[in-house]
Tab-separated table of C-alpha atoms and ligand atoms in Angstrom:
chain	number	residue	atom	x	y	z
A	1	MET	CA	-18.276	-8.567	-15.953
A	2	ASN	CA	-14.750	-8.299	-16.166
A	3	LEU	CA	-13.079	-6.842	-13.196
A	4	SER	CA	-9.413	-7.441	-14.201
A	5	VAL	CA	-6.500	-4.841	-14.394
A	6	GLN	CA	-3.545	-4.777	-15.619
A	7	ILE	CA	-1.134	-2.454	-13.076
A	8	ALA	CA	2.077	-3.002	-14.552
A	9	PRO	CA	1.246	-2.450	-18.330
A	10	VAL	CA	4.776	-1.294	-19.505
A	11	ASN	CA	6.561	-3.747	-17.694
A	12	PRO	CA	7.398	-6.965	-19.730
A	13	ARG	CA	6.168	-9.252	-16.726
A	14	GLY	CA	3.152	-7.377	-16.574
A	15	LEU	CA	0.691	-7.621	-13.185
A	16	MET	CA	-2.813	-8.550	-14.335
A	17	LEU	CA	-5.157	-8.587	-11.380
A	18	LYS	CA	-8.117	-10.258	-11.441
A	19	ASN	CA	-9.739	-7.718	-9.527
A	20	PRO	CA	-9.028	-4.131	-7.968
A	21	VAL	CA	-8.936	-4.948	-4.575
A	22	MET	CA	-5.750	-5.336	-2.719
A	23	THR	CA	-4.911	-5.436	1.169
A	24	ALA	CA	-2.697	-2.425	2.098
A	25	SER	CA	1.180	-2.766	3.677
A	26	GLY	CA	1.282	-3.567	7.336
A	27	THR	CA	-2.702	-4.004	7.910
A	28	PHE	CA	-2.621	-7.722	6.465
A	29	GLY	CA	0.812	-9.071	7.642
A	30	TYR	CA	2.059	-11.572	5.345
A	31	GLY	CA	-1.716	-12.785	4.263
A	32	THR	CA	-0.934	-16.256	6.378
A	33	GLU	CA	-2.590	-14.777	9.538
A	34	ASP	CA	-5.994	-14.103	8.311
A	35	SER	CA	-6.498	-16.652	5.782
A	36	HIS	CA	-8.938	-18.616	7.908
A	37	LEU	CA	-11.060	-15.732	8.104
A	38	PHE	CA	-12.073	-15.191	4.574
A	39	ASP	CA	-11.015	-16.663	1.104
A	40	ILE	CA	-8.204	-14.543	0.739
A	41	GLN	CA	-7.451	-16.121	-3.033
A	42	LYS	CA	-10.679	-13.994	-4.259
A	43	LEU	CA	-8.517	-10.809	-3.737
A	44	GLY	CA	-6.720	-8.845	-6.562
A	45	ALA	CA	-3.574	-8.739	-4.747
A	46	ILE	CA	-2.007	-9.172	-1.050
A	47	VAL	CA	0.700	-6.636	0.094
A	48	CYS	CA	2.799	-7.663	2.602
A	49	LYS	CA	4.406	-5.852	5.627
A	50	GLY	CA	7.091	-3.339	5.333
A	51	THR	CA	10.540	-5.566	4.578
A	52	THR	CA	13.732	-4.401	5.479
A	53	LEU	CA	17.574	-6.046	4.906
A	54	GLU	CA	17.463	-6.913	8.380
A	55	PRO	CA	14.649	-7.800	10.750
A	56	ARG	CA	13.744	-4.731	12.999
A	57	ASP	CA	12.036	-4.678	16.547
A	58	GLY	CA	10.275	-1.376	15.883
A	59	ASN	CA	9.210	1.511	17.969
A	60	PRO	CA	8.516	1.545	21.820
A	61	GLN	CA	5.134	1.004	23.290
A	62	PRO	CA	2.448	2.446	23.031
A	63	ARG	CA	2.435	1.999	18.942
A	64	ILE	CA	-1.135	2.850	18.456
A	65	ALA	CA	-3.845	5.140	19.702
A	66	GLU	CA	-7.627	5.429	18.381
A	67	THR	CA	-8.792	8.669	16.679
A	68	PRO	CA	-12.178	9.833	15.621
A	69	SER	CA	-12.579	7.823	12.569
A	70	GLY	CA	-9.143	6.339	12.215
A	71	MET	CA	-6.077	5.320	14.007
A	72	LEU	CA	-2.339	6.321	14.803
A	73	ASN	CA	0.309	4.102	14.312
A	74	SER	CA	3.768	4.272	14.962
A	75	ILE	CA	5.161	0.805	14.389
A	76	GLY	CA	8.368	1.695	13.068
A	77	LEU	CA	8.576	-1.460	10.137
A	78	GLU	CA	8.767	-4.239	13.014
A	79	ASN	CA	9.459	-7.119	10.576
A	80	ILE	CA	11.305	-10.507	10.005
A	81	GLY	CA	13.758	-9.232	7.474
A	82	ILE	CA	14.294	-10.188	3.903
A	83	ALA	CA	15.924	-13.505	4.680
A	84	ALA	CA	13.411	-14.994	6.246
A	85	LEU	CA	10.371	-13.601	4.194
A	86	ILE	CA	12.236	-15.349	1.052
A	87	LYS	CA	12.658	-18.640	3.088
A	88	ASP	CA	9.712	-19.110	5.154
A	89	LYS	CA	6.792	-16.999	3.640
A	90	ALA	CA	7.692	-17.085	-0.149
A	91	PRO	CA	7.066	-20.660	-0.597
A	92	VAL	CA	3.501	-20.334	1.184
A	93	TRP	CA	2.749	-17.599	-1.690
A	94	ALA	CA	3.950	-19.754	-4.480
A	95	GLY	CA	1.161	-22.296	-3.927
A	96	TRP	CA	-1.291	-19.065	-3.677
A	97	GLN	CA	-3.614	-17.939	-6.950
A	98	VAL	CA	-3.593	-14.160	-5.699
A	99	PRO	CA	-0.410	-12.524	-6.114
A	100	VAL	CA	1.431	-11.259	-3.339
A	101	ILE	CA	3.642	-7.996	-3.662
A	102	VAL	CA	6.527	-7.282	-0.972
A	103	ASN	CA	6.477	-3.715	0.369
A	104	ILE	CA	9.646	-2.844	1.069
A	105	ALA	CA	11.913	-0.201	2.991
A	106	GLY	CA	15.439	0.862	3.588
A	107	GLU	CA	17.371	3.604	5.490
A	108	THR	CA	19.662	4.210	2.304
A	109	VAL	CA	18.981	3.974	-1.515
A	110	GLU	CA	21.560	0.793	-1.359
A	111	GLU	CA	19.585	-0.799	1.159
A	112	TYR	CA	16.335	-0.318	-1.025
A	113	ALA	CA	18.432	-1.851	-4.073
A	114	ARG	CA	19.915	-5.039	-2.213
A	115	VAL	CA	16.403	-6.088	-1.010
A	116	ALA	CA	15.097	-5.561	-4.443
A	117	ASP	CA	17.685	-7.331	-5.734
A	118	GLN	CA	17.368	-10.611	-3.285
A	119	LEU	CA	13.468	-10.749	-4.420
A	120	ASP	CA	14.096	-10.920	-8.385
A	121	GLY	CA	13.481	-14.381	-9.375
A	122	VAL	CA	12.048	-15.456	-6.033
A	123	ASP	CA	9.093	-17.750	-6.792
A	124	GLY	CA	5.958	-16.622	-4.969
A	125	ILE	CA	6.387	-12.589	-5.503
A	126	SER	CA	5.005	-10.998	-8.096
A	127	GLY	CA	6.031	-7.301	-7.485
A	128	ILE	CA	7.391	-5.200	-5.321
A	129	GLU	CA	5.737	-2.028	-3.596
A	130	VAL	CA	8.768	0.661	-2.548
A	131	ASN	CA	7.732	2.414	0.711
A	132	ILE	CA	9.312	5.865	0.677
A	133	SER	CA	6.336	7.373	2.803
A	134	CYS	CA	6.764	5.500	6.226
A	135	PRO	CA	6.383	8.410	8.694
A	136	ASN	CA	7.868	6.403	11.925
A	137	ILE	CA	11.297	5.655	11.272
A	138	LYS	CA	14.304	8.188	11.694
A	139	ALA	CA	16.617	7.617	8.698
A	140	GLY	CA	14.971	6.555	5.081
A	141	GLY	CA	11.091	6.070	4.811
A	142	ALA	CA	9.100	9.607	4.134
A	143	GLU	CA	12.355	11.398	3.971
A	144	PHE	CA	13.033	9.705	0.696
A	145	GLY	CA	9.220	10.652	-0.500
A	146	VAL	CA	8.755	14.162	0.204
A	147	SER	CA	11.602	15.392	-2.488
A	148	PRO	CA	11.454	14.524	-5.907
A	149	GLY	CA	15.042	14.270	-6.528
A	150	THR	CA	15.698	11.563	-3.460
A	151	ALA	CA	11.977	9.631	-4.616
A	152	ALA	CA	13.393	9.042	-8.329
A	153	ARG	CA	16.729	7.988	-6.974
A	154	VAL	CA	15.489	5.195	-4.547
A	155	THR	CA	13.019	4.222	-7.590
A	156	GLU	CA	15.871	4.531	-10.360
A	157	ALA	CA	17.956	1.890	-7.970
A	158	VAL	CA	14.870	-0.428	-7.332
A	159	ARG	CA	14.420	-0.386	-11.106
A	160	LYS	CA	17.648	-1.433	-11.811
A	161	ALA	CA	17.791	-4.009	-9.257
A	162	THR	CA	14.816	-5.968	-10.543
A	163	SER	CA	12.798	-6.729	-13.278
A	164	LEU	CA	9.493	-7.762	-11.296
A	165	PRO	CA	6.924	-4.830	-11.616
A	166	VAL	CA	7.783	-1.864	-9.308
A	167	LEU	CA	5.005	-0.075	-7.758
A	168	VAL	CA	6.318	3.122	-5.529
A	169	LYS	CA	4.287	4.192	-2.455
A	170	LEU	CA	4.146	8.292	-1.918
A	171	THR	CA	3.587	10.167	1.030
A	172	PRO	CA	0.721	12.518	1.457
A	173	ASN	CA	3.243	14.595	3.500
A	174	ALA	CA	5.075	15.976	0.094
A	175	PRO	CA	4.594	19.760	-0.671
A	176	ASP	CA	3.978	18.935	-4.420
A	177	ILE	CA	2.670	15.267	-4.891
A	178	ALA	CA	2.226	15.812	-8.929
A	179	GLU	CA	6.101	16.765	-9.095
A	180	VAL	CA	7.215	13.441	-6.764
A	181	ALA	CA	4.580	11.206	-8.980
A	182	ARG	CA	6.096	12.612	-12.135
A	183	ALA	CA	9.524	12.150	-11.069
A	184	VAL	CA	8.996	8.521	-10.028
A	185	ALA	CA	7.106	7.652	-13.364
A	186	GLY	CA	10.143	9.301	-14.881
A	187	ALA	CA	12.607	7.051	-13.206
A	188	GLY	CA	10.957	3.948	-14.089
A	189	ALA	CA	7.965	3.264	-11.517
A	190	ASP	CA	5.534	0.903	-13.160
A	191	ALA	CA	2.771	2.117	-10.918
A	192	LEU	CA	2.181	4.644	-7.777
A	193	THR	CA	0.528	3.748	-4.650
A	194	LEU	CA	-0.913	6.534	-2.463
A	195	ILE	CA	-1.364	7.468	0.324
A	196	ASN	CA	0.782	6.335	3.041
A	197	THR	CA	-0.556	7.885	6.383
A	198	LEU	CA	-0.521	11.289	7.294
A	199	MET	CA	1.653	12.744	10.010
A	200	GLY	CA	-0.315	12.898	13.653
A	201	MET	CA	-0.045	12.760	17.178
A	202	ALA	CA	-2.080	12.269	20.338
A	203	ILE	CA	-1.350	13.973	24.095
A	204	ASP	CA	-2.551	12.074	27.564
A	205	ILE	CA	-3.588	14.998	29.198
A	206	HIS	CA	-3.360	13.094	32.674
A	207	LYS	CA	0.460	12.173	31.948
A	208	ARG	CA	0.914	15.376	30.132
A	209	ARG	CA	3.351	13.145	27.867
A	210	PRO	CA	2.394	11.780	24.021
A	211	VAL	CA	0.247	8.969	24.005
A	212	LEU	CA	2.821	7.164	21.302
A	213	GLY	CA	6.240	5.796	22.482
A	214	ASN	CA	7.496	7.413	19.416
A	215	VAL	CA	5.619	10.683	20.074
A	216	THR	CA	4.520	11.001	16.480
A	217	GLY	CA	2.743	8.747	14.114
A	218	GLY	CA	0.854	7.788	11.033
A	219	LEU	CA	-2.850	8.787	10.661
A	220	SER	CA	-4.995	6.209	8.818
A	221	GLY	CA	-8.952	5.171	8.195
A	222	PRO	CA	-11.792	6.793	7.210
A	223	ALA	CA	-10.660	10.225	8.545
A	224	ILE	CA	-8.151	10.764	5.658
A	225	LYS	CA	-10.040	9.563	2.862
A	226	PRO	CA	-10.706	12.713	1.313
A	227	VAL	CA	-7.266	13.692	1.288
A	228	ALA	CA	-6.287	10.267	-0.153
A	229	LEU	CA	-8.979	10.996	-2.742
A	230	TYR	CA	-8.049	14.283	-3.768
A	231	ILE	CA	-3.917	13.420	-3.734
A	232	VAL	CA	-5.193	10.427	-6.236
A	233	TYR	CA	-6.890	12.324	-8.343
A	234	GLU	CA	-4.115	14.986	-8.405
A	235	ALA	CA	-1.480	12.224	-9.211
A	236	ALA	CA	-3.377	10.318	-11.526
A	237	GLY	CA	-3.515	13.702	-13.576
A	238	ALA	CA	0.047	13.988	-13.582
A	239	VAL	CA	1.362	10.637	-14.603
A	240	ASP	CA	0.373	7.940	-17.313
A	241	ILE	CA	1.081	5.069	-15.035
A	242	PRO	CA	-1.616	3.145	-12.992
A	243	VAL	CA	-2.342	4.729	-9.708
A	244	ILE	CA	-3.379	2.620	-6.884
A	245	GLY	CA	-5.612	4.185	-4.350
A	246	CYS	CA	-5.247	3.996	-0.482
A	247	GLY	CA	-6.648	5.713	2.569
A	248	GLY	CA	-9.441	5.391	4.426
A	249	ILE	CA	-11.447	2.840	2.060
A	250	THR	CA	-14.344	1.141	4.033
A	251	THR	CA	-16.944	0.194	1.390
A	252	ALA	CA	-17.551	-0.104	-2.130
A	253	THR	CA	-18.587	3.392	-2.757
A	254	ASP	CA	-15.190	4.704	-1.438
A	255	THR	CA	-13.386	2.194	-3.697
A	256	LEU	CA	-15.598	3.331	-6.768
A	257	GLU	CA	-14.724	7.365	-5.857
A	258	PHE	CA	-11.300	6.236	-6.111
A	259	ILE	CA	-11.563	4.299	-9.381
A	260	MET	CA	-13.730	7.380	-10.662
A	261	ALA	CA	-10.725	9.749	-9.806
A	262	GLY	CA	-8.386	7.668	-11.779
A	263	ALA	CA	-7.067	4.898	-9.379
A	264	SER	CA	-6.829	1.326	-11.862
A	265	ALA	CA	-6.948	-0.747	-8.119
A	266	VAL	CA	-7.410	0.063	-4.562
A	267	GLN	CA	-5.812	-0.814	-0.937
A	268	VAL	CA	-7.907	-1.878	1.991
A	269	GLY	CA	-6.069	-1.095	5.218
A	270	THR	CA	-7.261	0.032	8.458
A	271	ALA	CA	-10.975	-0.888	7.916
A	272	GLY	CA	-9.664	-4.745	8.120
A	273	PHE	CA	-9.070	-4.443	11.899
A	274	SER	CA	-12.345	-3.901	12.740
A	275	ASN	CA	-13.794	-6.303	10.384
A	276	PRO	CA	-11.076	-8.414	8.417
A	277	ARG	CA	-13.688	-9.068	5.867
A	278	VAL	CA	-13.794	-5.765	4.634
A	279	PRO	CA	-11.908	-6.478	1.340
A	280	LEU	CA	-14.111	-9.013	0.320
A	281	ASP	CA	-17.108	-6.951	1.091
A	282	VAL	CA	-15.893	-4.140	-0.862
A	283	LEU	CA	-15.389	-6.560	-3.685
A	284	GLU	CA	-18.918	-7.939	-3.767
A	285	GLY	CA	-20.089	-4.381	-3.962
A	286	ILE	CA	-18.350	-3.609	-6.716
A	287	GLU	CA	-20.060	-6.337	-8.502
A	288	ARG	CA	-23.279	-5.589	-7.611
A	289	TYR	CA	-22.610	-1.449	-8.543
A	290	MET	CA	-21.418	-3.279	-12.019
A	291	GLN	CA	-24.172	-5.151	-12.397
A	292	LYS	CA	-26.879	-2.547	-11.408
A	293	GLU	CA	-25.171	-0.436	-13.666
A	294	GLY	CA	-24.874	-2.272	-16.441
A	295	ILE	CA	-20.980	-1.953	-16.754
A	296	GLU	CA	-19.034	-4.893	-18.470
A	297	ASN	CA	-15.578	-3.841	-17.709
A	298	LEU	CA	-14.416	-2.244	-14.322
A	299	THR	CA	-11.687	-0.304	-16.517
A	300	ASP	CA	-14.367	1.748	-18.086
A	301	LEU	CA	-14.840	3.163	-14.735
A	302	ILE	CA	-11.161	4.499	-14.176
A	303	GLY	CA	-11.133	8.387	-14.442
A	304	THR	CA	-14.582	8.880	-15.157
A	305	ALA	CA	-15.125	11.685	-12.824
A	306	ARG	CA	-12.032	13.621	-14.530
A	307	ASN	CA	-13.732	14.324	-18.109
B	30	FMN	C1	-0.664	-0.809	11.429
B	30	FMN	C2	-0.014	-0.094	10.020
B	30	FMN	C3	1.221	-0.533	9.994
B	30	FMN	C4	1.584	-0.006	8.450
B	30	FMN	N1	2.744	-0.691	7.833
B	30	FMN	C5	2.826	-0.217	6.733
B	30	FMN	C6	4.136	-0.581	6.138
B	30	FMN	O1	4.692	-1.821	6.828
B	30	FMN	N2	4.545	-0.325	5.068
B	30	FMN	C7	3.433	0.677	4.288
B	30	FMN	O2	4.224	1.058	3.087
B	30	FMN	N3	2.667	1.250	4.649
B	30	FMN	C8	2.081	0.852	6.189
B	30	FMN	N4	1.118	1.346	6.521
B	30	FMN	C9	0.052	2.535	5.693
B	30	FMN	C10	-0.879	1.332	5.060
B	30	FMN	O3	-0.496	0.386	4.090
B	30	FMN	C11	-1.848	2.482	4.187
B	30	FMN	O4	-1.073	3.041	3.212
B	30	FMN	C12	-2.277	3.354	5.344
B	30	FMN	O5	-2.713	2.982	6.619
B	30	FMN	C13	-3.691	4.317	4.618
B	30	FMN	O6	-4.614	3.301	4.510
B	30	FMN	P1	-5.925	2.908	5.386
B	30	FMN	O7	-6.429	4.303	5.855
B	30	FMN	O8	-6.759	2.017	4.407
B	30	FMN	O9	-5.477	2.405	6.654
B	30	FMN	C14	0.575	0.768	7.761
B	30	FMN	C15	-0.543	1.256	8.307
B	30	FMN	C16	-0.948	0.948	9.680
B	30	FMN	C17	-2.544	1.519	10.205
């Protein structure tokens, strides 16, 4: 069986994954933390925590809250900054089989471009995922992702700054996802990732205060899966570049739904907090399905629910 998939077909460097199962940014650290729990080299790709030009402390605590079938987070892009990532993490990744994609964020278009520029040519980095969808920071993030014009400007700036494959991660909080998807594809993105978290909040009725220190946060986990699936379906119908599905994926069945909706690959996020092995379980479940159904190439399943 062949589970491989090309997620940057128009980029001269390409980004071939040996299977479609990736980890979602912010839920798997730098890949180094969980490498003792299962063989992470078996995954299709790892996407690391969102990284900015300077290190960030993130938002005030509490920063996470459990919700029915999901969680709220307002981490606020706490990260080590691009220089430490290049110095301490990339050399480790350079010895790995599994490709690592660096998720980046910024407060200005220029900041995104500067981070992308620094990553170009660094050993151990196979691609960039541009987060224009973080709901938890005051400047930048989702602010860029809700409008087709600003989404395209960030994409164009990053595209100019690097020859690495560029994935652009979109927000479900945009009024017209298809329009943003088309604008980002037109600006030179190699692939789209959908979705980041949905805006949400929780209130502690005893304190009569919001639960999260940041008041609002991003909702993730199984609760958002039907929304994510619908958005992937919409986006895949709007663009020709590969779409990577993300949002509430917990099982192989969830993954196959995304692939049949038009996703070329998927990312597993929140599910890994309750069982870090979920990405591998998902991969093994896809293999079992393909074997049972007599499917040779995973790519034959992409978009089959669309016809
Ligand atoms: C604790 C936490 C931190 C996250 N940090 C980032 C991040 O730094 N950059 C990013 O693009 N997405 C981030 N996300 C969003 C996830 O990558 C993913 O898009 C979202 O959680 C939906 O997928 P899931 O339901 O499988 O978790 C974060 C999510 C969580 C729960």
